[in-house]
Amino acid sequence: MEALKLDLSEEEELYTIDDIYALPDGKRAELIDGRIYDMAPPGWTHQRTLNYLNNEIYNYIKGNDGKCHVLPAPFAVFLNKDKVTYVEPDVSVICEEEKLDEKGCHGAPDWVIEIVSLSSRRMDYYIKLFKYRDAGVREYWIVDPAKQQIVVYRFEKEDGEEYAFGEEVPVGIFEGFSIKVQ
């Protein structure tokens, strides 16, 4: 029997954060494990949802003299503190100020929210889900306007729950805080 020979000479090129910074002005992309993923411009529903969530979280933190920071996209997160992963979550909540500098967040945010669009569905539900979990994100929300649902992963408890728009969604990292996404 003849052995199967594979041509491995065509390896996929791996990119780094330097390649992200070299993109033309106005072009946005994320980098996960050395692979570049182009980002489409967000639409009106996406931005309206982003503004609402960011404001609710900011007001809660400020109203409770919290030490965490809520930062909307575009905001750089160097998730694994390496040269091959760079993401821009729609909302990042970071409670360890030493992770922050003028370039972005170095390490996992405590809470990440992604708002799903047609072009980001696979990325948000699969690729980022596992990257965020493995990097140490404590809580991950996938807000899906098309499905009118929020999927919440609390990685410390290893559970996932679904909520419909209009329901109160408890925030795991802040006791007593919930958000009703409309």
Backbone as ProteinMPNN parsed JSONL, in Angstrom:
{"seq_chain_A": "MEALKLDLSEEEELYTIDDIYALPDGKRAELIDGRIYDMAPPGWTHQRTLNYLNNEIYNYIKGNDGKCHVLPAPFAVFLNKDKVTYVEPDVSVICEEEKLDEKGCHGAPDWVIEIVSLSSRRMDYYIKLFKYRDAGVREYWIVDPAKQQIVVYRFEKEDGEEYAFGEEVPVGIFEGFSIKVQ", "coords_chain_A": {"N_chain_A": [[0.847, -1.172, 0.0], [0.571, 2.182, -0.853], [1.848, 5.069, 0.751], [0.042, 7.923, 1.781], [0.732, 11.074, 0.559], [1.129, 14.31, 1.677], [1.067, 17.67, 0.652], [2.694, 19.932, 2.327], [3.861, 22.304, 1.891], [2.576, 24.669, 1.399], [1.905, 26.506, 3.709], [-0.352, 28.236, 5.829], [-0.153, 31.721, 6.036], [0.904, 33.38, 8.933], [-0.21, 36.13, 10.782], [0.632, 39.16, 12.583], [0.236, 41.48, 15.336], [1.498, 43.75, 14.395], [0.813, 43.695, 11.707], [-1.905, 44.289, 11.859], [-1.781, 46.954, 12.76], [-0.685, 48.03, 10.493], [-2.678, 48.169, 8.636], [-4.694, 49.911, 6.189], [-5.866, 53.27, 6.84], [-8.977, 53.501, 8.479], [-9.758, 50.919, 7.925], [-10.885, 48.109, 9.624], [-10.017, 45.312, 11.607], [-9.74, 42.104, 13.202], [-7.496, 39.99, 14.999], [-6.856, 36.685, 15.407], [-5.161, 34.128, 16.798], [-3.137, 34.487, 14.868], [-4.522, 34.806, 12.509], [-6.208, 36.958, 10.325], [-9.263, 38.675, 10.599], [-11.559, 40.389, 8.838], [-13.542, 43.263, 9.633], [-16.817, 44.303, 9.293], [-18.4, 47.503, 8.84], [-20.331, 48.71, 11.603], [-23.925, 48.593, 11.89], [-26.952, 50.606, 12.289], [-28.749, 49.468, 14.239], [-26.958, 47.88, 15.66], [-25.178, 49.845, 16.718], [-26.945, 51.407, 18.235], [-27.739, 49.519, 20.16], [-25.246, 48.984, 21.309], [-24.597, 51.524, 22.413], [-26.669, 51.769, 24.328], [-26.175, 49.547, 26.085], [-23.535, 50.147, 26.942], [-23.981, 52.618, 28.244], [-25.785, 51.848, 30.333], [-24.164, 50.115, 31.836], [-21.979, 51.794, 32.478], [-23.318, 53.782, 33.995], [-24.207, 52.22, 36.162], [-21.758, 51.357, 37.318], [-20.553, 53.849, 37.929], [-22.529, 54.93, 39.648], [-22.276, 53.275, 41.822], [-19.837, 53.719, 42.875], [-17.837, 52.186, 41.698], [-14.834, 50.443, 40.74], [-14.278, 49.493, 38.28], [-13.863, 49.695, 34.687], [-15.693, 50.62, 31.835], [-15.564, 50.083, 28.434], [-16.286, 50.936, 25.178], [-16.235, 49.551, 21.798], [-14.373, 51.129, 19.172], [-11.853, 49.467, 20.837], [-8.78, 48.311, 21.784], [-7.967, 44.999, 22.641], [-5.574, 43.035, 23.878], [-5.65, 40.046, 24.073], [-4.337, 37.595, 24.854], [-1.929, 38.536, 25.607], [0.005, 38.326, 23.623], [1.591, 38.311, 20.353], [-0.146, 37.553, 18.378], [-2.865, 37.714, 18.728], [-5.525, 39.887, 18.767], [-8.275, 41.678, 19.63], [-11.399, 43.479, 19.301], [-13.72, 43.877, 21.31], [-17.276, 44.55, 21.452], [-18.202, 45.69, 23.839], [-16.184, 46.137, 26.635], [-15.46, 45.301, 29.947], [-13.328, 46.142, 32.418], [-11.747, 45.387, 35.363], [-9.331, 45.475, 36.603], [-7.132, 47.814, 36.843], [-4.425, 47.899, 36.227], [-4.14, 46.464, 33.904], [-4.64, 48.171, 31.87], [-3.578, 50.549, 29.433], [-2.473, 53.222, 27.287], [-2.535, 51.955, 24.82], [-4.419, 49.947, 25.035], [-6.144, 47.12, 26.454], [-4.362, 44.769, 28.247], [-4.501, 41.569, 28.439], [-7.186, 39.493, 29.716], [-10.418, 40.968, 29.691], [-12.821, 41.453, 32.364], [-15.504, 41.197, 31.754], [-17.135, 40.696, 28.729], [-18.962, 41.871, 25.968], [-20.498, 41.001, 22.996], [-22.107, 42.124, 20.099], [-24.138, 40.696, 17.851], [-23.896, 40.566, 14.334], [-24.864, 39.991, 10.901], [-22.471, 39.405, 9.567], [-20.794, 38.691, 11.654], [-21.65, 36.477, 13.042], [-20.685, 33.664, 13.149], [-18.175, 34.14, 14.196], [-18.714, 35.395, 16.715], [-20.333, 33.515, 18.106], [-18.822, 31.167, 18.119], [-15.856, 31.15, 17.533], [-14.853, 33.37, 19.09], [-16.102, 32.804, 21.517], [-14.731, 30.547, 22.582], [-12.111, 31.54, 22.625], [-12.328, 33.713, 24.431], [-13.155, 32.365, 26.753], [-10.927, 30.64, 27.224], [-8.944, 32.529, 27.615], [-9.521, 33.7, 30.026], [-11.653, 35.433, 30.509], [-14.31, 36.422, 32.566], [-17.091, 36.66, 32.239], [-19.283, 36.436, 29.481], [-21.287, 37.904, 27.094], [-23.488, 37.338, 24.448], [-25.176, 39.241, 22.375], [-27.92, 39.175, 20.412], [-29.526, 40.779, 18.079], [-31.102, 39.979, 15.822], [-32.194, 37.521, 16.554], [-33.395, 38.32, 18.83], [-32.346, 37.79, 21.393], [-30.234, 37.103, 24.249], [-27.318, 35.475, 24.984], [-25.735, 34.209, 27.731], [-22.664, 33.574, 29.165], [-21.155, 32.45, 31.995], [-18.168, 31.962, 32.863], [-16.767, 31.181, 35.156], [-18.571, 29.653, 36.506], [-19.169, 27.882, 34.607], [-21.539, 27.835, 33.063], [-24.23, 28.349, 30.731], [-26.716, 30.556, 29.697], [-29.857, 31.484, 28.252], [-31.606, 34.421, 27.367], [-34.506, 36.309, 26.6], [-35.033, 39.284, 24.663], [-36.179, 42.034, 26.527], [-36.397, 40.723, 28.927], [-35.098, 40.724, 32.285], [-31.659, 40.589, 32.634], [-29.406, 39.095, 34.634], [-26.304, 40.325, 35.874], [-23.402, 38.663, 36.235], [-20.874, 39.393, 37.299], [-21.366, 41.569, 38.869], [-23.069, 41.802, 41.689], [-26.553, 41.968, 42.192], [-27.128, 43.601, 40.027], [-28.8, 44.053, 36.997], [-29.716, 43.956, 33.532], [-32.067, 45.08, 31.177], [-32.491, 44.279, 28.001], [-33.762, 45.844, 25.219]], "CA_chain_A": [[0.0, 0.0, 0.0], [1.359, 3.406, -0.96], [1.535, 6.066, 1.772], [-0.547, 9.173, 1.303], [1.659, 12.193, 0.723], [0.48, 15.616, 1.761], [1.933, 18.803, 0.345], [2.6, 20.894, 3.422], [4.698, 23.457, 1.569], [1.745, 25.868, 1.392], [1.383, 26.775, 5.04], [-1.079, 29.491, 5.938], [0.665, 32.784, 6.605], [0.459, 33.886, 10.225], [-0.065, 37.568, 10.912], [0.875, 39.648, 13.939], [-0.364, 42.772, 15.658], [2.104, 44.744, 13.499], [0.014, 43.701, 10.468], [-3.148, 45.017, 12.17], [-1.46, 48.383, 12.782], [-0.29, 48.449, 9.149], [-3.842, 48.25, 7.763], [-5.011, 51.282, 5.764], [-6.754, 54.028, 7.722], [-10.398, 53.229, 8.342], [-10.014, 49.475, 7.81], [-10.831, 47.45, 10.93], [-9.915, 43.857, 11.579], [-9.283, 41.472, 14.432], [-6.47, 38.989, 14.774], [-7.006, 35.585, 16.354], [-4.195, 33.057, 16.537], [-2.383, 34.771, 13.657], [-5.395, 34.908, 11.335], [-6.903, 38.246, 10.284], [-10.699, 38.651, 10.29], [-12.047, 41.732, 8.522], [-14.747, 43.674, 10.353], [-17.706, 45.183, 8.544], [-18.852, 48.635, 9.661], [-21.565, 48.401, 12.327], [-25.153, 49.251, 11.458], [-27.676, 51.438, 13.25], [-29.227, 48.651, 15.365], [-25.764, 47.512, 16.416], [-24.677, 51.005, 17.449], [-27.953, 51.771, 19.23], [-27.625, 48.523, 21.227], [-23.957, 49.239, 21.949], [-24.712, 52.727, 23.248], [-27.546, 51.465, 25.453], [-25.465, 48.685, 27.038], [-22.414, 50.894, 27.513], [-24.519, 53.609, 29.192], [-26.317, 51.152, 31.507], [-23.039, 49.609, 32.637], [-21.263, 52.955, 32.995], [-24.115, 54.403, 35.064], [-24.185, 51.336, 37.331], [-20.424, 51.423, 37.941], [-20.379, 55.187, 38.506], [-23.48, 55.086, 40.744], [-21.886, 52.429, 42.946], [-18.425, 54.018, 43.146], [-17.067, 51.026, 41.268], [-13.461, 50.659, 40.261], [-14.153, 48.914, 36.936], [-13.981, 50.609, 33.55], [-16.439, 50.08, 30.689], [-14.994, 50.688, 27.241], [-16.909, 50.438, 23.946], [-15.397, 49.456, 20.598], [-13.163, 50.334, 19.017], [-10.889, 49.49, 21.933], [-7.901, 47.163, 21.585], [-7.753, 44.033, 23.716], [-4.504, 42.085, 23.588], [-6.274, 39.035, 24.903], [-3.4, 36.621, 25.417], [-0.649, 39.225, 25.785], [0.95, 37.822, 22.633], [1.639, 39.093, 19.112], [-0.993, 36.964, 17.342], [-4.29, 37.849, 19.042], [-5.953, 41.266, 19.001], [-9.708, 41.769, 19.373], [-12.084, 44.711, 19.672], [-15.079, 43.542, 21.734], [-18.195, 45.685, 21.404], [-18.105, 46.296, 25.174], [-15.232, 45.488, 27.542], [-15.445, 45.795, 31.32], [-12.044, 45.759, 32.992], [-11.734, 45.758, 36.778], [-7.942, 45.562, 37.055], [-6.613, 48.972, 36.123], [-3.06, 47.66, 35.747], [-4.204, 45.881, 32.563], [-4.947, 49.236, 30.916], [-2.671, 51.634, 29.096], [-2.95, 53.984, 26.132], [-2.73, 51.081, 23.657], [-5.593, 49.109, 25.216], [-6.19, 46.201, 27.588], [-3.392, 43.683, 28.111], [-5.05, 40.451, 29.189], [-8.628, 39.292, 29.564], [-11.376, 41.779, 30.435], [-13.676, 40.674, 33.258], [-16.79, 40.982, 31.095], [-17.129, 41.081, 27.322], [-20.238, 41.784, 25.259], [-20.445, 41.103, 21.541], [-23.416, 42.308, 19.477], [-24.061, 39.898, 16.632], [-24.403, 41.034, 13.051], [-24.813, 38.89, 9.94], [-21.087, 39.073, 9.229], [-20.011, 38.279, 12.829], [-22.342, 35.38, 13.737], [-19.784, 32.541, 13.417], [-17.095, 34.646, 15.038], [-19.181, 35.661, 18.076], [-20.885, 32.324, 18.747], [-17.897, 30.034, 18.189], [-14.429, 31.452, 17.648], [-14.593, 34.223, 20.25], [-16.562, 32.122, 22.721], [-13.658, 29.713, 23.124], [-10.944, 32.401, 22.913], [-12.589, 34.445, 25.666], [-13.137, 31.407, 27.871], [-9.563, 30.171, 27.461], [-8.095, 33.653, 28.029], [-9.821, 34.081, 31.406], [-12.807, 36.327, 30.65], [-15.211, 35.843, 33.562], [-18.468, 36.647, 31.751], [-19.379, 36.768, 28.06], [-22.653, 38.036, 26.596], [-23.698, 37.441, 23.012], [-26.449, 39.934, 22.187], [-28.287, 38.881, 19.034], [-30.748, 41.501, 17.723], [-31.927, 39.239, 14.863], [-32.91, 36.478, 17.306], [-33.985, 38.961, 20.011], [-31.92, 37.024, 22.555], [-28.918, 37.291, 24.842], [-26.753, 34.251, 25.54], [-24.799, 34.615, 28.778], [-21.747, 32.555, 29.669], [-20.4, 32.791, 33.205], [-17.157, 30.918, 32.748], [-16.37, 30.687, 36.47], [-19.566, 28.642, 36.883], [-19.29, 27.017, 33.441], [-22.917, 27.675, 32.609], [-24.698, 29.228, 29.68], [-28.16, 30.768, 29.807], [-30.447, 32.324, 27.221], [-32.641, 35.358, 27.796], [-35.161, 37.02, 25.506], [-35.081, 40.735, 24.802], [-37.27, 42.435, 27.407], [-36.202, 40.084, 30.233], [-33.97, 41.193, 33.086], [-30.511, 39.687, 32.527], [-28.508, 39.374, 35.756], [-24.876, 40.452, 35.576], [-22.715, 37.79, 37.175], [-19.717, 39.977, 37.986], [-21.863, 42.61, 39.769], [-24.239, 41.298, 42.412], [-27.685, 42.88, 42.293], [-27.26, 44.415, 38.822], [-29.328, 43.374, 35.822], [-29.985, 44.837, 32.386], [-33.148, 44.649, 30.298], [-32.183, 44.678, 26.632], [-35.008, 46.005, 24.452]], "C_chain_A": [[0.897, 1.241, 0.0], [0.895, 4.415, 0.101], [0.992, 7.325, 1.12], [0.426, 10.308, 1.583], [0.866, 13.496, 0.717], [1.486, 16.696, 1.431], [1.733, 19.854, 1.429], [3.413, 22.148, 3.147], [3.898, 24.757, 1.58], [1.11, 26.086, 2.764], [0.69, 28.132, 5.033], [-0.185, 30.528, 6.613], [0.065, 33.248, 7.93], [0.764, 35.375, 10.304], [0.169, 37.935, 12.371], [0.157, 40.984, 14.14], [0.228, 43.876, 14.782], [1.329, 44.831, 12.188], [-1.32, 44.42, 10.679], [-2.881, 46.522, 12.133], [-1.059, 48.914, 11.407], [-1.475, 48.524, 8.178], [-4.098, 49.697, 7.359], [-5.967, 51.96, 6.755], [-8.206, 53.694, 7.421], [-10.737, 51.756, 8.204], [-9.838, 48.84, 9.185], [-10.796, 45.948, 10.745], [-9.507, 43.382, 12.967], [-8.31, 40.373, 14.051], [-6.624, 37.914, 15.838], [-6.09, 34.455, 15.921], [-3.49, 33.236, 15.192], [-3.205, 34.878, 12.387], [-6.184, 36.215, 11.411], [-8.351, 38.034, 9.858], [-11.14, 40.093, 10.061], [-13.332, 42.005, 9.293], [-15.55, 44.624, 9.476], [-18.106, 46.365, 9.431], [-20.165, 48.285, 10.359], [-22.747, 49.204, 11.79], [-25.815, 50.002, 12.604], [-28.151, 50.639, 14.451], [-28.069, 48.257, 16.265], [-25.303, 48.674, 17.296], [-25.656, 51.462, 18.534], [-27.877, 50.822, 20.429], [-26.332, 48.726, 22.012], [-24.037, 50.439, 22.883], [-25.565, 52.463, 24.491], [-26.807, 50.644, 26.511], [-24.317, 49.426, 27.721], [-22.907, 51.892, 28.554], [-25.053, 52.959, 30.456], [-25.19, 50.692, 32.429], [-22.265, 50.764, 33.263], [-22.015, 53.58, 34.167], [-24.138, 53.541, 36.323], [-22.84, 51.444, 38.06], [-20.229, 52.769, 38.629], [-21.281, 55.377, 39.72], [-23.147, 54.273, 41.974], [-20.419, 52.608, 43.313], [-17.516, 52.844, 42.799], [-15.71, 51.406, 40.719], [-13.244, 50.105, 38.853], [-14.336, 49.999, 35.881], [-14.75, 49.908, 32.443], [-15.974, 50.842, 29.457], [-15.637, 50.084, 26.001], [-15.888, 50.335, 22.814], [-15.422, 50.79, 19.861], [-12.202, 50.548, 20.187], [-10.091, 48.196, 21.858], [-7.805, 46.301, 22.838], [-6.718, 43.027, 23.217], [-4.755, 40.898, 24.506], [-5.289, 38.103, 25.594], [-2.026, 37.218, 25.696], [0.409, 38.648, 24.851], [0.857, 38.679, 21.378], [0.666, 38.6, 18.053], [-2.49, 37.017, 17.658], [-4.583, 39.281, 19.482], [-7.433, 41.323, 18.655], [-10.228, 43.134, 19.802], [-13.511, 44.364, 20.069], [-15.976, 44.779, 21.658], [-18.206, 46.431, 22.736], [-17.125, 45.46, 25.987], [-15.358, 46.131, 28.906], [-14.193, 45.23, 31.969], [-11.977, 46.285, 34.42], [-10.328, 45.823, 37.367], [-7.253, 46.649, 36.244], [-5.203, 48.756, 35.581], [-3.018, 46.983, 34.377], [-4.334, 46.944, 31.483], [-3.777, 50.177, 30.697], [-3.209, 52.311, 27.842], [-3.156, 53.129, 24.883], [-3.975, 50.216, 23.796], [-5.525, 48.301, 26.493], [-5.252, 45.036, 27.31], [-3.815, 42.538, 29.022], [-6.56, 40.432, 29.037], [-9.431, 40.325, 30.342], [-12.193, 40.87, 31.366], [-14.978, 40.281, 32.565], [-16.689, 41.496, 29.677], [-18.538, 40.905, 26.769], [-19.957, 41.929, 23.767], [-21.878, 41.213, 21.031], [-23.326, 41.693, 18.083], [-24.621, 40.667, 15.439], [-24.305, 39.856, 12.085], [-23.381, 38.446, 9.659], [-20.289, 38.542, 10.42], [-20.571, 37.047, 13.544], [-21.397, 34.233, 14.111], [-18.679, 32.958, 14.388], [-17.549, 34.776, 16.492], [-19.634, 34.401, 18.807], [-19.866, 31.204, 18.931], [-16.461, 30.458, 18.47], [-14.138, 32.267, 18.901], [-15.036, 33.572, 21.556], [-15.416, 31.345, 23.357], [-12.404, 30.527, 23.434], [-11.146, 33.14, 24.233], [-12.54, 33.522, 26.883], [-11.708, 31.016, 28.222], [-8.637, 31.279, 27.956], [-8.373, 34.106, 29.462], [-10.9, 35.126, 31.576], [-13.778, 35.661, 31.624], [-16.637, 35.693, 33.048], [-18.488, 37.133, 30.304], [-20.841, 36.768, 27.649], [-22.609, 38.113, 25.076], [-25.103, 38.011, 22.83], [-26.793, 39.825, 20.705], [-29.603, 39.576, 18.679], [-31.658, 40.737, 16.752], [-32.756, 38.163, 15.553], [-33.623, 37.035, 18.534], [-33.632, 38.17, 21.281], [-30.509, 37.409, 22.996], [-28.492, 35.934, 25.39], [-25.652, 34.686, 26.497], [-23.983, 33.412, 29.221], [-21.025, 33.12, 30.883], [-19.358, 31.693, 33.357], [-16.686, 30.372, 34.094], [-17.312, 29.584, 36.946], [-19.779, 27.624, 35.77], [-20.733, 26.767, 33.038], [-23.207, 28.656, 31.488], [-26.208, 29.33, 29.783], [-28.616, 31.683, 28.68], [-31.554, 33.172, 27.817], [-33.231, 36.01, 26.553], [-35.028, 38.523, 25.737], [-36.313, 41.078, 25.645], [-37.187, 41.79, 28.78], [-35.039, 40.749, 30.962], [-32.852, 40.149, 32.999], [-29.566, 40.017, 33.674], [-27.045, 39.395, 35.308], [-24.116, 39.671, 36.645], [-21.578, 38.448, 37.934], [-20.117, 41.106, 38.937], [-23.141, 42.127, 40.432], [-25.328, 42.366, 42.495], [-27.905, 43.76, 41.081], [-27.805, 43.546, 37.688], [-29.653, 44.417, 34.762], [-31.128, 44.227, 31.593], [-32.847, 45.181, 28.903], [-33.491, 44.713, 25.855], [-34.748, 45.832, 22.977]], "O_chain_A": [[1.859, 1.326, 0.763], [-0.304, 4.59, 0.317], [1.434, 7.731, 0.045], [0.887, 10.478, 2.712], [0.034, 13.729, -0.159], [2.631, 16.644, 1.879], [0.732, 20.571, 1.443], [3.634, 22.963, 4.043], [4.471, 25.833, 1.752], [-0.089, 25.871, 2.943], [1.096, 29.051, 4.322], [0.455, 30.25, 7.627], [-1.141, 33.478, 8.028], [1.852, 35.822, 9.941], [-0.064, 37.132, 13.275], [-0.446, 41.53, 13.216], [-0.465, 44.841, 14.458], [1.199, 45.914, 11.617], [-1.81, 45.089, 9.769], [-3.656, 47.278, 11.548], [-1.09, 50.123, 11.18], [-1.297, 48.903, 7.02], [-3.757, 50.616, 8.104], [-6.768, 51.3, 7.416], [-8.613, 53.613, 6.262], [-11.899, 51.38, 8.354], [-8.803, 48.998, 9.832], [-11.446, 45.388, 9.862], [-9.003, 44.149, 13.787], [-8.306, 39.89, 12.919], [-6.533, 38.198, 17.033], [-6.225, 33.901, 14.829], [-3.271, 32.268, 14.464], [-2.647, 35.026, 11.3], [-6.76, 36.536, 12.45], [-8.636, 37.319, 8.897], [-11.099, 40.916, 10.975], [-14.11, 41.092, 9.57], [-15.028, 45.621, 8.979], [-18.142, 46.23, 10.654], [-21.023, 47.63, 9.766], [-22.597, 50.326, 11.308], [-25.313, 50.032, 13.728], [-27.975, 51.086, 15.585], [-28.185, 48.294, 17.49], [-25.067, 48.494, 18.49], [-25.241, 51.858, 19.624], [-27.941, 51.263, 21.577], [-26.328, 48.648, 23.24], [-23.586, 50.366, 24.027], [-25.21, 52.894, 25.588], [-26.809, 50.998, 27.69], [-24.151, 49.337, 28.937], [-22.32, 52.005, 29.63], [-24.804, 53.461, 31.552], [-25.259, 50.861, 33.647], [-21.932, 50.719, 34.447], [-21.423, 53.873, 35.206], [-24.093, 54.07, 37.434], [-22.801, 51.604, 39.28], [-19.791, 52.825, 39.778], [-20.84, 55.932, 40.727], [-23.671, 54.54, 43.055], [-19.828, 51.758, 43.979], [-16.556, 52.549, 43.511], [-15.477, 52.538, 40.295], [-12.154, 50.232, 38.295], [-14.885, 51.068, 36.147], [-14.495, 48.741, 32.144], [-15.983, 52.073, 29.428], [-15.556, 48.876, 25.78], [-14.821, 50.947, 22.863], [-16.42, 51.508, 19.933], [-11.797, 51.673, 20.478], [-10.665, 47.107, 21.867], [-7.592, 46.802, 23.942], [-6.955, 42.277, 22.27], [-4.15, 40.771, 25.57], [-5.405, 37.855, 26.794], [-1.074, 36.494, 25.987], [1.569, 38.498, 25.234], [0.122, 39.666, 21.35], [0.631, 39.143, 16.949], [-3.295, 36.43, 16.936], [-3.985, 39.807, 20.42], [-7.814, 41.049, 17.517], [-9.581, 43.85, 20.566], [-14.428, 44.531, 19.265], [-15.505, 45.909, 21.783], [-18.216, 47.661, 22.76], [-17.221, 44.233, 26.025], [-15.365, 47.356, 29.023], [-14.012, 44.016, 32.063], [-12.133, 47.483, 34.658], [-10.167, 46.195, 38.529], [-6.845, 46.429, 35.104], [-4.826, 49.367, 34.581], [-1.959, 46.935, 33.752], [-4.157, 46.649, 30.302], [-3.075, 50.554, 31.636], [-4.307, 51.986, 27.391], [-3.88, 53.537, 23.975], [-4.539, 49.788, 22.789], [-4.934, 48.725, 27.486], [-5.338, 44.396, 26.262], [-3.526, 42.538, 30.219], [-7.138, 41.249, 28.321], [-9.167, 40.546, 31.524], [-12.242, 39.656, 31.166], [-15.49, 39.179, 32.761], [-16.212, 42.607, 29.446], [-19.217, 39.921, 27.063], [-19.27, 42.854, 23.335], [-22.759, 40.48, 21.48], [-22.531, 42.126, 17.249], [-25.662, 41.32, 15.522], [-23.718, 38.828, 12.424], [-23.11, 37.253, 9.528], [-19.205, 37.992, 10.224], [-20.013, 36.621, 14.556], [-21.319, 33.868, 15.284], [-18.308, 32.203, 15.287], [-16.853, 34.323, 17.402], [-19.351, 34.236, 19.993], [-20.033, 30.368, 19.819], [-15.917, 30.153, 19.531], [-13.271, 31.896, 19.693], [-14.403, 33.773, 22.593], [-15.164, 31.482, 24.555], [-11.705, 30.234, 24.404], [-10.237, 33.19, 25.061], [-11.954, 33.862, 27.911], [-11.321, 31.057, 29.39], [-7.653, 31.002, 28.642], [-7.561, 34.816, 30.054], [-11.062, 35.664, 32.671], [-14.039, 34.463, 31.516], [-17.318, 34.721, 33.374], [-17.814, 38.098, 29.944], [-21.55, 35.777, 27.826], [-21.809, 38.847, 24.495], [-26.096, 37.335, 23.1], [-26.057, 40.317, 19.849], [-30.677, 39.035, 18.941], [-32.88, 40.844, 16.858], [-33.902, 37.923, 15.172], [-34.366, 36.317, 19.203], [-34.489, 37.914, 22.127], [-29.716, 37.956, 22.23], [-29.22, 35.316, 26.167], [-24.75, 35.437, 26.124], [-24.526, 32.375, 29.599], [-20.362, 34.154, 30.795], [-19.636, 30.629, 33.911], [-16.252, 29.223, 34.173], [-16.91, 28.692, 37.692], [-20.478, 26.628, 35.955], [-21.114, 25.643, 32.711], [-22.514, 29.66, 31.323], [-26.9, 28.324, 29.938], [-27.867, 32.541, 28.214], [-32.333, 32.714, 28.654], [-32.527, 36.234, 25.568], [-34.921, 38.975, 26.877], [-37.369, 40.468, 25.48], [-37.84, 42.256, 29.714], [-34.115, 41.27, 30.337], [-33.078, 38.968, 33.262], [-28.98, 41.099, 33.696], [-26.617, 38.593, 34.479], [-24.191, 39.999, 37.83], [-21.332, 38.107, 39.091], [-19.292, 41.557, 39.732], [-24.186, 42.054, 39.786], [-25.056, 43.52, 42.825], [-28.802, 44.602, 41.103], [-27.321, 42.438, 37.456], [-29.84, 45.597, 35.058], [-31.165, 43.019, 31.362], [-32.937, 46.383, 28.653], [-34.238, 43.735, 25.833], [-35.674, 45.931, 22.171]]}, "name": "protein", "num_of_chains": 1, "seq": "MEALKLDLSEEEELYTIDDIYALPDGKRAELIDGRIYDMAPPGWTHQRTLNYLNNEIYNYIKGNDGKCHVLPAPFAVFLNKDKVTYVEPDVSVICEEEKLDEKGCHGAPDWVIEIVSLSSRRMDYYIKLFKYRDAGVREYWIVDPAKQQIVVYRFEKEDGEEYAFGEEVPVGIFEGFSIKVQ"}
